[in-house]
mmCIF file of C-alpha atoms in Angstrom:
data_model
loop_
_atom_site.group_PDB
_atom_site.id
_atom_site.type_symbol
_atom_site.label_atom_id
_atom_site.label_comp_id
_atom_site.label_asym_id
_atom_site.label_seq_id
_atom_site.Cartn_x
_atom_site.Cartn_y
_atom_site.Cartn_z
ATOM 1 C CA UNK A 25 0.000 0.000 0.000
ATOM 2 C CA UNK A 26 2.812 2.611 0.681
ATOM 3 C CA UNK A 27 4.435 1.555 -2.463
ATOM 4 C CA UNK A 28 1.109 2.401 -4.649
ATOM 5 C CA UNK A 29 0.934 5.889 -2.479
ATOM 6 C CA UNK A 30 4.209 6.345 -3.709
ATOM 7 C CA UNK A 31 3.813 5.798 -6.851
ATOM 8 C CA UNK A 32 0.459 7.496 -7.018
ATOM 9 C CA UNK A 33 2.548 10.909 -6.392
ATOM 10 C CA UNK A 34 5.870 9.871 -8.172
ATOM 11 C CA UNK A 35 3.537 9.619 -11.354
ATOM 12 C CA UNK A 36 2.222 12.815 -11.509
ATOM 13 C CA UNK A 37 5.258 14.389 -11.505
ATOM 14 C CA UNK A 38 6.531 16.025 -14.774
ATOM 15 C CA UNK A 39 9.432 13.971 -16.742
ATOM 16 C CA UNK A 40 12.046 16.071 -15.590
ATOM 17 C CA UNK A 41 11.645 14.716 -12.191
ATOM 18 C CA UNK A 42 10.803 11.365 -12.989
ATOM 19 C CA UNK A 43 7.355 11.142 -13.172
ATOM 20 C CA UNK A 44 4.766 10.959 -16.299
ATOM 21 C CA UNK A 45 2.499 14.119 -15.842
ATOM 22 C CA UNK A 46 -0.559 11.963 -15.509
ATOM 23 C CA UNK A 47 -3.245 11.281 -13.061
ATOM 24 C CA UNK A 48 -3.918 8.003 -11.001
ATOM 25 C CA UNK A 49 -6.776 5.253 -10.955
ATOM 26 C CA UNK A 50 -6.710 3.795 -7.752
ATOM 27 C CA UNK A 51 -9.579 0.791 -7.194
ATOM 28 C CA UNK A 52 -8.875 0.511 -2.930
ATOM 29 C CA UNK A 53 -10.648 -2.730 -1.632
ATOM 30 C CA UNK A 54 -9.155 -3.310 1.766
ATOM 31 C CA UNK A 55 -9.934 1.029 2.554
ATOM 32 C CA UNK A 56 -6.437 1.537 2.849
ATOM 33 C CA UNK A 57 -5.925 4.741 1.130
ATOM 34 C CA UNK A 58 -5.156 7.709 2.948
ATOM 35 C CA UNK A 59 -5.262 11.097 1.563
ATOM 36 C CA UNK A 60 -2.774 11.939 4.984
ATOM 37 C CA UNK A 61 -0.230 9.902 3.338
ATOM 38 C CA UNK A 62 -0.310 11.252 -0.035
ATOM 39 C CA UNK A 63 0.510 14.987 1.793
ATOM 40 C CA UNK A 64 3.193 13.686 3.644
ATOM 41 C CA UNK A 65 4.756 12.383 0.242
ATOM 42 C CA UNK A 66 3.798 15.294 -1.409
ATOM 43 C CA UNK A 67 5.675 17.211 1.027
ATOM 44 C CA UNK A 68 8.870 15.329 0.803
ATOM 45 C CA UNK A 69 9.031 15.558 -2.487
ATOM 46 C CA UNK A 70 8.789 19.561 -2.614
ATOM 47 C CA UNK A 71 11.873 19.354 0.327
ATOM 48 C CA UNK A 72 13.504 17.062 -1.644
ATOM 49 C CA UNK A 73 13.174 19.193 -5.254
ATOM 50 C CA UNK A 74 12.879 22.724 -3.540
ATOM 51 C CA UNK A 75 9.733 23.409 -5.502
ATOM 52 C CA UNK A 76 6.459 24.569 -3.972
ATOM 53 C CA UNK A 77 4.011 21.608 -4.814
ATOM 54 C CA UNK A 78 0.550 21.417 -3.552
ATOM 55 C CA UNK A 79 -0.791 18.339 -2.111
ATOM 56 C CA UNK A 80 -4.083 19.230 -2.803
ATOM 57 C CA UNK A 81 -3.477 19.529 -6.626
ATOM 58 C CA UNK A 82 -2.350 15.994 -6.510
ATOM 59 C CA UNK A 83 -4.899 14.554 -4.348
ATOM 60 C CA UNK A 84 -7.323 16.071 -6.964
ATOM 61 C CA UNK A 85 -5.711 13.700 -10.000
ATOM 62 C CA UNK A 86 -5.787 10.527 -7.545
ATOM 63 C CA UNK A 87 -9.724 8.647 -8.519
ATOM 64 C CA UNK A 88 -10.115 6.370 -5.710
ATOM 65 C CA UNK A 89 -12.687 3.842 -6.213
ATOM 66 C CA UNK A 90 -13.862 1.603 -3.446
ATOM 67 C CA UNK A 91 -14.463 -2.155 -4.361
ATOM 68 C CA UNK A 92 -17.280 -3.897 -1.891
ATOM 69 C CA UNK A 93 -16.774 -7.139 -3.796
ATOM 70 C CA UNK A 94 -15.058 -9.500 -6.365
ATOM 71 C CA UNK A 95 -17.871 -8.732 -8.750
ATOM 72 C CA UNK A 96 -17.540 -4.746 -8.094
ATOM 73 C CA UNK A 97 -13.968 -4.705 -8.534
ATOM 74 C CA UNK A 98 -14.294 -5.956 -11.981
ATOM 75 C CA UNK A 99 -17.100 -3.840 -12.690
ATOM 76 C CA UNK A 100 -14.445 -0.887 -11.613
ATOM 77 C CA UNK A 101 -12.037 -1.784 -14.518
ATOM 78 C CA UNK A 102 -14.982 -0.545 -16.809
ATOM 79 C CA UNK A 103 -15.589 2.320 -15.285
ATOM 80 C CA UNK A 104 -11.849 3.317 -15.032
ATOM 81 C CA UNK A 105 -12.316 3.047 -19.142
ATOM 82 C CA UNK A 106 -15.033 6.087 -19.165
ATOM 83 C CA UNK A 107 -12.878 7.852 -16.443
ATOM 84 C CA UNK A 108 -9.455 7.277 -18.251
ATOM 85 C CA UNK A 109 -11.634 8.620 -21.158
ATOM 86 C CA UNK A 110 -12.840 11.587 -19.750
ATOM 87 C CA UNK A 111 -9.402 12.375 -18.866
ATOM 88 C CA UNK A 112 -7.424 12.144 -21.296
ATOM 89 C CA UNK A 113 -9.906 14.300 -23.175
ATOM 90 C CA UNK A 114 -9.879 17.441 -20.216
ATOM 91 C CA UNK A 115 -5.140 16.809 -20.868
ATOM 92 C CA UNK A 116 -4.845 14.370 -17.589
ATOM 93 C CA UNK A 117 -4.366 11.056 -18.958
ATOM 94 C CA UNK A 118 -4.117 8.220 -16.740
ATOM 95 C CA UNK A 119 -0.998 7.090 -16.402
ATOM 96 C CA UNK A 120 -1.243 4.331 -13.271
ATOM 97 C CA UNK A 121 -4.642 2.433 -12.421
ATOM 98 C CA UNK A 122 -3.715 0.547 -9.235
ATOM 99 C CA UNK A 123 -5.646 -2.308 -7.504
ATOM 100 C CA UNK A 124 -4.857 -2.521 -3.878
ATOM 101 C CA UNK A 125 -5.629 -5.547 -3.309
ATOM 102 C CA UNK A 126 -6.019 -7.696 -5.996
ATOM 103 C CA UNK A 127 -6.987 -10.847 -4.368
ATOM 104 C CA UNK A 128 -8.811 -9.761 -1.265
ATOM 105 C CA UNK A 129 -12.227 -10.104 -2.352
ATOM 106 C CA UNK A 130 -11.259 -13.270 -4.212
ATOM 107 C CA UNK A 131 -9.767 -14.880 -1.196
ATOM 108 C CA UNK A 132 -12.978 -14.186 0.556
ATOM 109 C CA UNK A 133 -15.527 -14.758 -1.583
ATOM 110 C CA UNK A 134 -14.366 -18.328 -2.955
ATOM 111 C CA UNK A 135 -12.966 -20.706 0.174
ATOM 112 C CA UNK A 136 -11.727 -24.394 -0.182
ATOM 113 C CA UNK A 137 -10.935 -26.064 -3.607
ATOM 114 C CA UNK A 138 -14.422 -26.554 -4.712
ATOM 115 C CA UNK A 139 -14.432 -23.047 -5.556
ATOM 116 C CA UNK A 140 -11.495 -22.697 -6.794
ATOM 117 C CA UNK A 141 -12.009 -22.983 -10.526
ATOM 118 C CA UNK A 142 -14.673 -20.424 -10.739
ATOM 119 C CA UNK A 143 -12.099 -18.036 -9.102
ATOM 120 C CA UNK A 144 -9.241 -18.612 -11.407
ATOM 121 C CA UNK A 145 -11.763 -18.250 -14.317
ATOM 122 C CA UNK A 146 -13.375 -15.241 -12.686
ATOM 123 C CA UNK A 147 -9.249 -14.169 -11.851
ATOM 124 C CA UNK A 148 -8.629 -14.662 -15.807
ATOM 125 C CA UNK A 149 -11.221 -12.241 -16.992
ATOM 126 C CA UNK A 150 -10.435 -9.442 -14.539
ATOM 127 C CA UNK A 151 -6.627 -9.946 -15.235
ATOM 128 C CA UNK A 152 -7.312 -9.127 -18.747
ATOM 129 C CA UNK A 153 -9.285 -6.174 -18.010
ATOM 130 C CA UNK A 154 -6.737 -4.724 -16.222
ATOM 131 C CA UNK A 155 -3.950 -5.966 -19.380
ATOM 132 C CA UNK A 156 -6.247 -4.388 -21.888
ATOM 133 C CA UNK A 157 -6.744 -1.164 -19.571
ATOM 134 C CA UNK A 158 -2.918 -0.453 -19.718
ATOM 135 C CA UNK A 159 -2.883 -1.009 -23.489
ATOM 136 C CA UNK A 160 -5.751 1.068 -24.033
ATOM 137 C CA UNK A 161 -4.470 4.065 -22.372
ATOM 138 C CA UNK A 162 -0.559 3.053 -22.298
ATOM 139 C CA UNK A 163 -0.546 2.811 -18.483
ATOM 140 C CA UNK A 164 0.813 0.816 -15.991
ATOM 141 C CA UNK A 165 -1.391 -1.111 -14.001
ATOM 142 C CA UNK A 166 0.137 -1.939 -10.554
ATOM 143 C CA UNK A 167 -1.718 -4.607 -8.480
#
């Protein structure tokens, strides 16, 4: 998790510093995001520079998205389309989608081996939502 709040900063930083100017997907299904975090990061990163940035202004291009379920958290890799669309259009492309966790819902949902077929199968399909995400919009996808 502090590894994809890292990255949810490092990413919006121009090229010159690293970054790829671009704003951040983030489908949280544990609640583990915290804005707090981001500022603290944010923060370091203007010490570390010497450049005035504003936490705020990169909270603003971080779309968290709360998954209640396994179903839901697929259903969240279409939406991040029409978002990543909408984005790109207003000059913020997406540049990271992040799923925090991936197999938390999956673990819970589908216990002992009976199940686990329909999970992999279930697995499959949102795995290649999230591959064709990151070719659709040339992003990374960090899960």
């Amino acid at each position: 998790t502090q590894v994809a709040h890292q990255l949810a900063v490092n990413v919006q930083m121009d090229r010159e510093h690293g970054g790829l100017g671009g704003s951040v997907i983030i489908i949280d299904t544990e609640n583990t995001f915290r804005p707090e975090r981001i500022t603290q990061m944010v923060n370091g990163l203007s010490e570390k520079y010497g450049m005035e940035l504003n936490p705020e202004e990169f909270l603003q291009n971080i779309h968290v998205a709360r998954a209640y379920n396994s179903n839901h958290q697929i259903l969240l890799v279409d939406s991040a389309v029409d978002l990543a669309n909408e984005l790109k259009e207003m000059g913020k492309p997406v540049r990271l989608l992040i799923v925090d966790s991936l197999m938390a819902h999956f673990r819970a949902e589908y216990v002992g081996r009976g199940t686990l077929a329909d999970r992999q199968q279930k697995l499959n399909k949102h795995m290649h939502g999230l591959l064709r995400f990151g070719d659709l919009f040339n992003a990374c996808v960090v899960v």
